[in-house]
């Protein structure tokens, strides 16, 4: 590592969805093995293993304090634990300070809500998981229903698996299409969803507003001010 | 957990590619949250964090000894470290014993080589990462170039990201298409690779035989018998 090293920091926190991070990490670490001015790190409040929303736990390589000024930031999402994390001052404070100076600020799924709480989405187009899209309005962002959306140096992806598409785009943006294509071959990313692409006419869960209200009420019972701020943005 | 619990064991070992496991784990843990007779566990030789082929480390929930007879087994792959793992008697021994009694034996990427070394692929069709496909012949398997292939209770997937497709198929096989579709929505799996599907006419790395020989020579320098057995299956 030299002074010119460009550090891509993948942020972890309790209860997150690990695929949000592991997909992009695999792609961008592949880039770092070719374009050696880059390196990837996994950043947590401490170096203790963090829980996820499945039985797997993930071990950070660095603490927030050790990576104050990354070149790029990627924040994964999740369901209720990510809403709870909006009240995590250390996490949101790290995103605010690291994000203010980063060349690239990115998120997957509801990670964009965390960027929003850190003040990084004001007046920007942003994506998130489809179930939580309306909440983006609470942070002054303009919600868009895209696989990923680029607004200046802030690039946010849709839910969970969209992080892989986002990351391949980042590789293309940073080092070009040829390396991005090689990485796509290395991870054999040639998707064949057994039931085909999503057919939105078959979307589950019906009306999202009551579901979102229920989730906010459960997740943020101890944070009434935050809860009420978000409850004002649950759609029509 | 009751006596009727069906345990799906995700095996971890040093140097593996984490996306191979985390994609399917996310899908199948989603199934377990709906179909509660299932549970997912992450199984390692010990409960210490294991390294991967990127900076992330993963923490097992159980040891091999604690999960001797899982309902289903999923083995992730990787590059050189997975070839080295073919000589890991504890890992291969666990796959042999757990795999012999499991209802479902599955792998992602070069995880199928580990199943092969455990004697579980004899006479079966099997998939693996495209760079390593010829090696399947060393284990008496019939290599196929499919996203995933089902041969009785053994289901093997192609490289890395193919595990997500495999896992959605498993959910459909185990609990039906409706739950599989809901999980596909939850992980918003509606892929949009920025450069489109893989165009195999643009495959990188040229002739695979010398590359595979080099990789085997490097990874298995300390295991000459195994190395030579595999070197006899590097294609034309």
Short mmCIF file of N, CA and C in Angstrom, two decimals, chain A residues 12 17-23 25-27 29 40-42 47 49 53-61 109 128-131 133 146-148 158-162 164-166 168-169 172 176-182 184-205, chain B residues 12 17-23 25-27 29 40-42 47 49 53-61 109 128-131 133 146-148 158-162 164-166 168-169 172 176-182 184-205:
data_model
loop_
_atom_site.label_atom_id
_atom_site.label_comp_id
_atom_site.label_asym_id
_atom_site.label_seq_id
_atom_site.Cartn_x
_atom_site.Cartn_y
_atom_site.Cartn_z
N UNK A 12 -19.73 -2.55 7.33
CA UNK A 12 -20.60 -3.59 7.90
C UNK A 12 -21.19 -3.12 9.22
N UNK A 17 -27.76 -7.35 5.39
CA UNK A 17 -27.89 -8.45 4.44
C UNK A 17 -26.52 -8.68 3.79
N UNK A 18 -25.89 -9.83 4.05
CA UNK A 18 -24.49 -9.97 3.60
C UNK A 18 -24.31 -9.98 2.08
N UNK A 19 -25.31 -10.47 1.36
CA UNK A 19 -25.15 -10.50 -0.11
C UNK A 19 -25.01 -9.09 -0.69
N UNK A 20 -25.63 -8.10 -0.05
CA UNK A 20 -25.51 -6.71 -0.50
C UNK A 20 -24.05 -6.29 -0.60
N UNK A 21 -23.25 -6.80 0.32
CA UNK A 21 -21.84 -6.41 0.36
C UNK A 21 -20.94 -7.41 -0.35
N UNK A 22 -21.23 -8.69 -0.21
CA UNK A 22 -20.31 -9.71 -0.72
C UNK A 22 -20.30 -9.74 -2.24
N UNK A 23 -21.43 -9.46 -2.88
CA UNK A 23 -21.45 -9.39 -4.33
C UNK A 23 -20.49 -8.31 -4.84
N UNK A 25 -18.16 -6.71 -3.23
CA UNK A 25 -16.79 -6.91 -2.74
C UNK A 25 -16.06 -7.89 -3.66
N UNK A 26 -16.74 -8.94 -4.08
CA UNK A 26 -16.11 -9.92 -4.97
C UNK A 26 -15.71 -9.27 -6.28
N UNK A 27 -16.58 -8.46 -6.82
CA UNK A 27 -16.30 -7.78 -8.09
C UNK A 27 -15.16 -6.77 -7.93
N UNK A 29 -12.93 -6.45 -5.49
CA UNK A 29 -11.65 -7.04 -5.12
C UNK A 29 -11.00 -7.70 -6.33
N UNK A 40 -9.39 -3.22 -1.30
CA UNK A 40 -10.69 -3.27 -0.63
C UNK A 40 -10.48 -3.55 0.85
N UNK A 41 -11.31 -2.93 1.67
CA UNK A 41 -11.29 -3.19 3.11
C UNK A 41 -12.74 -3.34 3.60
N UNK A 42 -12.88 -4.04 4.70
CA UNK A 42 -14.20 -4.24 5.31
C UNK A 42 -14.18 -3.51 6.64
N UNK A 47 -13.41 -4.45 15.35
CA UNK A 47 -13.02 -5.58 14.51
C UNK A 47 -13.70 -6.88 14.93
N UNK A 49 -16.59 -9.67 14.99
CA UNK A 49 -17.51 -10.17 13.97
C UNK A 49 -18.87 -9.50 14.13
N UNK A 53 -28.36 -10.76 8.74
CA UNK A 53 -29.75 -11.20 8.86
C UNK A 53 -29.90 -12.70 8.57
N UNK A 54 -28.79 -13.40 8.42
CA UNK A 54 -28.83 -14.87 8.41
C UNK A 54 -27.75 -15.37 9.38
N UNK A 55 -27.56 -16.67 9.53
CA UNK A 55 -26.65 -17.13 10.60
C UNK A 55 -25.17 -16.74 10.42
N UNK A 56 -24.81 -16.30 9.24
CA UNK A 56 -23.41 -15.93 8.99
C UNK A 56 -23.01 -14.67 9.74
N UNK A 57 -21.77 -14.66 10.26
CA UNK A 57 -21.18 -13.43 10.80
C UNK A 57 -19.95 -13.08 9.99
N UNK A 58 -19.69 -11.79 9.89
CA UNK A 58 -18.62 -11.26 9.03
C UNK A 58 -17.58 -10.54 9.89
N UNK A 59 -16.32 -10.69 9.55
CA UNK A 59 -15.26 -10.07 10.33
C UNK A 59 -14.67 -8.87 9.58
N UNK A 60 -14.77 -7.68 10.17
CA UNK A 60 -14.16 -6.49 9.54
C UNK A 60 -12.64 -6.60 9.53
N UNK A 61 -12.04 -5.95 8.56
CA UNK A 61 -10.57 -5.88 8.53
C UNK A 61 -10.07 -4.62 9.24
N UNK A 109 -29.24 -1.61 -1.97
CA UNK A 109 -30.47 -1.87 -1.22
C UNK A 109 -30.76 -0.68 -0.28
N UNK A 128 -33.14 2.25 -4.14
CA UNK A 128 -33.11 1.42 -2.94
C UNK A 128 -33.95 0.19 -3.21
N UNK A 129 -34.09 -0.67 -2.22
CA UNK A 129 -34.99 -1.83 -2.38
C UNK A 129 -36.41 -1.33 -2.64
N UNK A 130 -37.12 -2.01 -3.55
CA UNK A 130 -38.45 -1.55 -3.96
C UNK A 130 -39.43 -1.38 -2.81
N UNK A 131 -39.29 -2.19 -1.75
CA UNK A 131 -40.24 -2.08 -0.64
C UNK A 131 -40.06 -0.79 0.15
N UNK A 133 -38.72 2.19 -1.13
CA UNK A 133 -38.37 3.31 -2.02
C UNK A 133 -38.94 4.65 -1.55
N UNK A 146 -34.79 2.24 -10.61
CA UNK A 146 -33.80 1.75 -11.56
C UNK A 146 -32.93 0.71 -10.86
N UNK A 147 -32.23 -0.09 -11.68
CA UNK A 147 -31.32 -1.10 -11.11
C UNK A 147 -30.22 -0.40 -10.30
N UNK A 148 -29.73 0.68 -10.83
CA UNK A 148 -28.84 1.58 -10.10
C UNK A 148 -28.92 2.94 -10.75
N UNK A 158 -30.51 -0.79 -6.44
CA UNK A 158 -31.75 -1.37 -5.94
C UNK A 158 -31.42 -2.51 -4.96
N UNK A 159 -32.39 -3.39 -4.71
CA UNK A 159 -32.25 -4.37 -3.64
C UNK A 159 -31.19 -5.44 -3.87
N UNK A 160 -30.50 -5.79 -2.82
CA UNK A 160 -29.64 -6.95 -2.63
C UNK A 160 -28.77 -7.32 -3.84
N UNK A 161 -29.32 -8.12 -4.76
CA UNK A 161 -28.53 -8.63 -5.87
C UNK A 161 -28.13 -7.54 -6.86
N UNK A 162 -28.80 -6.39 -6.80
CA UNK A 162 -28.46 -5.27 -7.70
C UNK A 162 -27.03 -4.78 -7.47
N UNK A 164 -24.38 -6.42 -7.54
CA UNK A 164 -23.45 -7.02 -8.50
C UNK A 164 -23.42 -6.18 -9.78
N UNK A 165 -24.60 -5.79 -10.25
CA UNK A 165 -24.66 -4.94 -11.44
C UNK A 165 -23.98 -3.59 -11.18
N UNK A 166 -24.29 -3.00 -10.02
CA UNK A 166 -23.65 -1.74 -9.63
C UNK A 166 -22.13 -1.86 -9.67
N UNK A 168 -20.15 -3.99 -11.22
CA UNK A 168 -19.58 -4.12 -12.57
C UNK A 168 -19.58 -2.76 -13.27
N UNK A 169 -20.60 -1.97 -13.03
CA UNK A 169 -20.60 -0.61 -13.57
C UNK A 169 -19.46 0.22 -12.98
N UNK A 172 -16.25 -0.60 -14.62
CA UNK A 172 -16.21 0.01 -15.96
C UNK A 172 -15.88 1.50 -15.84
N UNK A 176 -12.41 0.74 -16.84
CA UNK A 176 -12.75 0.42 -18.22
C UNK A 176 -13.51 -0.89 -18.41
N UNK A 177 -14.09 -0.98 -19.60
CA UNK A 177 -15.01 -2.08 -19.91
C UNK A 177 -14.30 -3.43 -20.01
N UNK A 178 -13.03 -3.42 -20.43
CA UNK A 178 -12.38 -4.72 -20.64
C UNK A 178 -12.17 -5.47 -19.32
N UNK A 179 -11.67 -4.76 -18.32
CA UNK A 179 -11.49 -5.41 -17.01
C UNK A 179 -12.85 -5.80 -16.42
N UNK A 180 -13.84 -4.94 -16.61
CA UNK A 180 -15.18 -5.28 -16.11
C UNK A 180 -15.68 -6.57 -16.76
N UNK A 181 -15.41 -6.71 -18.05
CA UNK A 181 -15.88 -7.92 -18.74
C UNK A 181 -15.13 -9.15 -18.25
N UNK A 182 -13.82 -9.01 -18.04
CA UNK A 182 -13.06 -10.15 -17.51
C UNK A 182 -13.60 -10.59 -16.16
N UNK A 184 -16.59 -10.17 -15.05
CA UNK A 184 -17.88 -10.82 -15.28
C UNK A 184 -17.70 -12.28 -15.66
N UNK A 185 -16.66 -12.57 -16.45
CA UNK A 185 -16.35 -13.97 -16.77
C UNK A 185 -15.85 -14.73 -15.54
N UNK A 186 -15.00 -14.09 -14.77
CA UNK A 186 -14.43 -14.78 -13.60
C UNK A 186 -15.54 -15.18 -12.62
N UNK A 187 -16.52 -14.31 -12.43
CA UNK A 187 -17.63 -14.69 -11.52
C UNK A 187 -18.76 -15.36 -12.30
N UNK A 188 -18.51 -15.68 -13.53
CA UNK A 188 -19.47 -16.35 -14.43
C UNK A 188 -20.87 -15.76 -14.27
N UNK A 189 -20.93 -14.45 -14.42
CA UNK A 189 -22.19 -13.73 -14.19
C UNK A 189 -22.99 -13.69 -15.48
N UNK A 190 -23.75 -14.73 -15.65
CA UNK A 190 -24.53 -14.94 -16.86
C UNK A 190 -25.89 -15.45 -16.38
N UNK A 191 -26.63 -14.57 -15.70
CA UNK A 191 -27.75 -15.03 -14.88
C UNK A 191 -28.83 -15.77 -15.67
N UNK A 192 -29.35 -16.82 -15.03
CA UNK A 192 -30.50 -17.56 -15.55
C UNK A 192 -31.48 -17.81 -14.41
N UNK A 193 -32.17 -16.75 -13.98
CA UNK A 193 -33.15 -16.98 -12.91
C UNK A 193 -34.13 -18.07 -13.36
N UNK A 194 -34.33 -19.13 -12.55
CA UNK A 194 -35.14 -20.26 -13.01
C UNK A 194 -36.54 -19.85 -13.48
N UNK A 195 -37.12 -18.81 -12.86
CA UNK A 195 -38.46 -18.37 -13.28
C UNK A 195 -38.38 -17.12 -14.17
N UNK A 196 -37.19 -16.82 -14.66
CA UNK A 196 -37.04 -15.66 -15.53
C UNK A 196 -36.90 -14.37 -14.76
N UNK A 197 -36.86 -13.23 -15.48
CA UNK A 197 -36.76 -11.93 -14.80
C UNK A 197 -37.98 -11.69 -13.92
N UNK A 198 -37.90 -10.72 -13.04
CA UNK A 198 -39.05 -10.41 -12.18
C UNK A 198 -40.22 -9.92 -13.03
N UNK A 199 -41.38 -10.47 -12.76
CA UNK A 199 -42.62 -10.01 -13.39
C UNK A 199 -43.35 -9.18 -12.33
N UNK A 200 -43.26 -7.86 -12.46
CA UNK A 200 -43.76 -6.98 -11.39
C UNK A 200 -45.26 -7.09 -11.19
N UNK A 201 -45.95 -7.65 -12.18
CA UNK A 201 -47.40 -7.85 -11.99
C UNK A 201 -47.65 -8.95 -10.95
N UNK A 202 -46.62 -9.71 -10.61
CA UNK A 202 -46.76 -10.78 -9.61
C UNK A 202 -46.06 -10.43 -8.30
N UNK A 203 -45.77 -9.16 -8.11
CA UNK A 203 -45.08 -8.74 -6.89
C UNK A 203 -45.85 -9.17 -5.64
N UNK A 204 -45.15 -9.73 -4.62
CA UNK A 204 -45.84 -10.15 -3.40
C UNK A 204 -46.08 -8.98 -2.44
N UNK A 205 -46.81 -9.27 -1.38
CA UNK A 205 -47.00 -8.37 -0.22
C UNK A 205 -48.05 -7.27 -0.43
N UNK B 12 -17.65 -24.04 4.89
CA UNK B 12 -16.63 -23.01 4.63
C UNK B 12 -15.24 -23.58 4.88
N UNK B 17 -14.25 -18.67 -2.23
CA UNK B 17 -14.88 -17.47 -2.78
C UNK B 17 -16.20 -17.24 -2.03
N UNK B 18 -16.30 -16.17 -1.25
CA UNK B 18 -17.47 -16.06 -0.37
C UNK B 18 -18.81 -15.90 -1.11
N UNK B 19 -18.78 -15.29 -2.29
CA UNK B 19 -20.05 -15.12 -3.01
C UNK B 19 -20.68 -16.46 -3.38
N UNK B 20 -19.84 -17.48 -3.61
CA UNK B 20 -20.35 -18.83 -3.90
C UNK B 20 -21.32 -19.30 -2.82
N UNK B 21 -21.01 -18.93 -1.59
CA UNK B 21 -21.82 -19.39 -0.47
C UNK B 21 -22.88 -18.39 -0.05
N UNK B 22 -22.53 -17.11 -0.09
CA UNK B 22 -23.42 -16.09 0.47
C UNK B 22 -24.67 -15.90 -0.40
N UNK B 23 -24.53 -16.06 -1.72
CA UNK B 23 -25.71 -15.98 -2.59
C UNK B 23 -26.73 -17.05 -2.22
N UNK B 25 -26.87 -18.93 0.44
CA UNK B 25 -27.29 -18.84 1.85
C UNK B 25 -28.41 -17.82 2.01
N UNK B 26 -28.29 -16.69 1.32
CA UNK B 26 -29.32 -15.66 1.41
C UNK B 26 -30.66 -16.20 0.91
N UNK B 27 -30.60 -16.91 -0.20
CA UNK B 27 -31.84 -17.47 -0.78
C UNK B 27 -32.43 -18.54 0.13
N UNK B 29 -31.79 -19.22 3.33
CA UNK B 29 -32.22 -18.73 4.63
C UNK B 29 -33.55 -17.99 4.51
N UNK B 40 -30.66 -23.04 8.29
CA UNK B 40 -29.36 -22.98 7.64
C UNK B 40 -28.26 -22.87 8.69
N UNK B 41 -27.15 -23.53 8.44
CA UNK B 41 -25.99 -23.41 9.32
C UNK B 41 -24.74 -23.23 8.46
N UNK B 42 -23.72 -22.64 9.05
CA UNK B 42 -22.44 -22.43 8.36
C UNK B 42 -21.41 -23.31 9.08
N UNK B 47 -14.80 -23.30 14.86
CA UNK B 47 -15.65 -22.11 14.80
C UNK B 47 -14.84 -20.82 14.62
N UNK B 49 -12.94 -17.91 12.62
CA UNK B 49 -13.19 -17.25 11.33
C UNK B 49 -12.30 -17.86 10.26
N UNK B 53 -11.02 -15.59 -0.40
CA UNK B 53 -10.08 -15.08 -1.42
C UNK B 53 -10.14 -13.56 -1.56
N UNK B 54 -10.89 -12.91 -0.67
CA UNK B 54 -10.79 -11.45 -0.57
C UNK B 54 -10.60 -11.10 0.91
N UNK B 55 -10.55 -9.83 1.28
CA UNK B 55 -10.19 -9.53 2.69
C UNK B 55 -11.22 -9.97 3.74
N UNK B 56 -12.41 -10.31 3.30
CA UNK B 56 -13.46 -10.71 4.25
C UNK B 56 -13.15 -12.06 4.89
N UNK B 57 -13.45 -12.18 6.18
CA UNK B 57 -13.43 -13.49 6.84
C UNK B 57 -14.83 -13.82 7.33
N UNK B 58 -15.13 -15.12 7.35
CA UNK B 58 -16.48 -15.61 7.67
C UNK B 58 -16.43 -16.47 8.92
N UNK B 59 -17.44 -16.34 9.77
CA UNK B 59 -17.47 -17.09 11.02
C UNK B 59 -18.48 -18.24 10.93
N UNK B 60 -18.00 -19.49 11.06
CA UNK B 60 -18.94 -20.63 11.08
C UNK B 60 -19.85 -20.59 12.31
N UNK B 61 -21.01 -21.18 12.17
CA UNK B 61 -21.91 -21.33 13.33
C UNK B 61 -21.69 -22.68 14.01
N UNK B 109 -19.60 -23.55 -8.30
CA UNK B 109 -18.25 -23.32 -8.82
C UNK B 109 -17.38 -24.57 -8.60
N UNK B 128 -19.26 -26.97 -13.08
CA UNK B 128 -18.27 -26.28 -12.26
C UNK B 128 -17.94 -24.97 -12.98
N UNK B 129 -17.01 -24.21 -12.43
CA UNK B 129 -16.55 -23.01 -13.12
C UNK B 129 -15.95 -23.39 -14.48
N UNK B 130 -16.23 -22.61 -15.52
CA UNK B 130 -15.81 -22.95 -16.88
C UNK B 130 -14.31 -23.17 -17.02
N UNK B 131 -13.48 -22.49 -16.20
CA UNK B 131 -12.04 -22.66 -16.33
C UNK B 131 -11.56 -24.04 -15.86
N UNK B 133 -13.54 -26.93 -15.82
CA UNK B 133 -14.51 -27.97 -16.17
C UNK B 133 -13.88 -29.32 -16.49
N UNK B 146 -23.52 -26.24 -18.18
CA UNK B 146 -24.84 -25.70 -17.88
C UNK B 146 -24.72 -24.78 -16.66
N UNK B 147 -25.75 -23.93 -16.50
CA UNK B 147 -25.77 -23.04 -15.34
C UNK B 147 -25.81 -23.87 -14.05
N UNK B 148 -26.59 -24.91 -14.06
CA UNK B 148 -26.56 -25.92 -13.01
C UNK B 148 -27.11 -27.19 -13.60
N UNK B 158 -22.51 -23.86 -11.98
CA UNK B 158 -21.35 -23.26 -12.64
C UNK B 158 -20.69 -22.25 -11.69
N UNK B 159 -19.87 -21.35 -12.24
CA UNK B 159 -19.04 -20.48 -11.40
C UNK B 159 -19.79 -19.45 -10.57
N UNK B 160 -19.33 -19.25 -9.36
CA UNK B 160 -19.63 -18.16 -8.44
C UNK B 160 -21.11 -17.72 -8.42
N UNK B 161 -21.48 -16.81 -9.33
CA UNK B 161 -22.81 -16.22 -9.27
C UNK B 161 -23.89 -17.22 -9.64
N UNK B 162 -23.52 -18.35 -10.26
CA UNK B 162 -24.50 -19.37 -10.61
C UNK B 162 -25.18 -19.96 -9.38
N UNK B 164 -26.71 -18.45 -7.12
CA UNK B 164 -28.01 -17.81 -6.86
C UNK B 164 -29.10 -18.51 -7.67
N UNK B 165 -28.79 -18.81 -8.93
CA UNK B 165 -29.77 -19.52 -9.76
C UNK B 165 -30.03 -20.93 -9.20
N UNK B 166 -28.94 -21.62 -8.84
CA UNK B 166 -29.07 -22.94 -8.22
C UNK B 166 -29.99 -22.89 -7.00
N UNK B 168 -32.29 -20.72 -6.09
CA UNK B 168 -33.71 -20.48 -6.41
C UNK B 168 -34.35 -21.76 -6.94
N UNK B 169 -33.58 -22.52 -7.71
CA UNK B 169 -34.10 -23.82 -8.17
C UNK B 169 -34.33 -24.76 -6.99
N UNK B 172 -37.52 -23.94 -5.26
CA UNK B 172 -38.65 -24.41 -6.06
C UNK B 172 -38.83 -25.92 -5.88
N UNK B 176 -41.63 -25.24 -3.58
CA UNK B 176 -42.53 -24.76 -4.63
C UNK B 176 -42.17 -23.41 -5.22
N UNK B 177 -42.78 -23.17 -6.38
CA UNK B 177 -42.43 -22.00 -7.18
C UNK B 177 -42.85 -20.68 -6.54
N UNK B 178 -43.94 -20.71 -5.76
CA UNK B 178 -44.44 -19.44 -5.23
C UNK B 178 -43.45 -18.84 -4.22
N UNK B 179 -42.97 -19.68 -3.30
CA UNK B 179 -41.99 -19.16 -2.33
C UNK B 179 -40.70 -18.77 -3.04
N UNK B 180 -40.30 -19.55 -4.03
CA UNK B 180 -39.09 -19.19 -4.79
C UNK B 180 -39.26 -17.82 -5.45
N UNK B 181 -40.45 -17.57 -5.98
CA UNK B 181 -40.66 -16.27 -6.63
C UNK B 181 -40.64 -15.13 -5.61
N UNK B 182 -41.25 -15.37 -4.44
CA UNK B 182 -41.23 -14.33 -3.40
C UNK B 182 -39.78 -14.01 -3.00
N UNK B 184 -37.16 -14.38 -4.82
CA UNK B 184 -36.54 -13.64 -5.94
C UNK B 184 -36.89 -12.15 -5.86
N UNK B 185 -38.12 -11.85 -5.45
CA UNK B 185 -38.49 -10.43 -5.26
C UNK B 185 -37.75 -9.83 -4.06
N UNK B 186 -37.66 -10.58 -2.98
CA UNK B 186 -37.02 -10.05 -1.77
C UNK B 186 -35.56 -9.69 -2.05
N UNK B 187 -34.88 -10.52 -2.84
CA UNK B 187 -33.48 -10.18 -3.16
C UNK B 187 -33.40 -9.37 -4.46
N UNK B 188 -34.54 -8.96 -4.94
CA UNK B 188 -34.65 -8.15 -6.16
C UNK B 188 -33.71 -8.68 -7.25
N UNK B 189 -33.89 -9.97 -7.52
CA UNK B 189 -32.99 -10.63 -8.48
C UNK B 189 -33.55 -10.51 -9.89
N UNK B 190 -33.21 -9.41 -10.49
CA UNK B 190 -33.71 -9.05 -11.81
C UNK B 190 -32.50 -8.51 -12.58
N UNK B 191 -31.56 -9.42 -12.85
CA UNK B 191 -30.20 -9.00 -13.24
C UNK B 191 -30.15 -8.13 -14.50
N UNK B 192 -29.29 -7.13 -14.42
CA UNK B 192 -29.00 -6.27 -15.58
C UNK B 192 -27.48 -6.09 -15.69
N UNK B 193 -26.78 -7.15 -16.10
CA UNK B 193 -25.32 -6.98 -16.27
C UNK B 193 -25.06 -5.81 -17.21
N UNK B 194 -24.25 -4.83 -16.79
CA UNK B 194 -24.08 -3.61 -17.61
C UNK B 194 -23.66 -3.89 -19.04
N UNK B 195 -22.87 -4.95 -19.26
CA UNK B 195 -22.45 -5.28 -20.62
C UNK B 195 -23.27 -6.44 -21.20
N UNK B 196 -24.38 -6.75 -20.56
CA UNK B 196 -25.24 -7.82 -21.06
C UNK B 196 -24.77 -9.19 -20.63
N UNK B 197 -25.42 -10.25 -21.13
CA UNK B 197 -25.01 -11.61 -20.78
C UNK B 197 -23.59 -11.87 -21.27
N UNK B 198 -22.97 -12.94 -20.81
CA UNK B 198 -21.61 -13.28 -21.26
C UNK B 198 -21.63 -13.61 -22.75
N UNK B 199 -20.70 -13.03 -23.45
CA UNK B 199 -20.49 -13.36 -24.87
C UNK B 199 -19.25 -14.24 -24.93
N UNK B 200 -19.48 -15.56 -25.08
CA UNK B 200 -18.37 -16.50 -24.94
C UNK B 200 -17.33 -16.34 -26.04
N UNK B 201 -17.68 -15.64 -27.11
CA UNK B 201 -16.66 -15.38 -28.14
C UNK B 201 -15.62 -14.39 -27.62
N UNK B 202 -15.94 -13.71 -26.51
CA UNK B 202 -14.99 -12.75 -25.93
C UNK B 202 -14.36 -13.28 -24.64
N UNK B 203 -14.42 -14.56 -24.42
CA UNK B 203 -13.87 -15.15 -23.20
C UNK B 203 -12.39 -14.81 -23.05
N UNK B 204 -11.97 -14.40 -21.83
CA UNK B 204 -10.55 -14.05 -21.63
C UNK B 204 -9.69 -15.30 -21.40
N UNK B 205 -8.40 -15.11 -21.34
CA UNK B 205 -7.38 -16.09 -20.91
C UNK B 205 -6.98 -17.10 -21.99
#
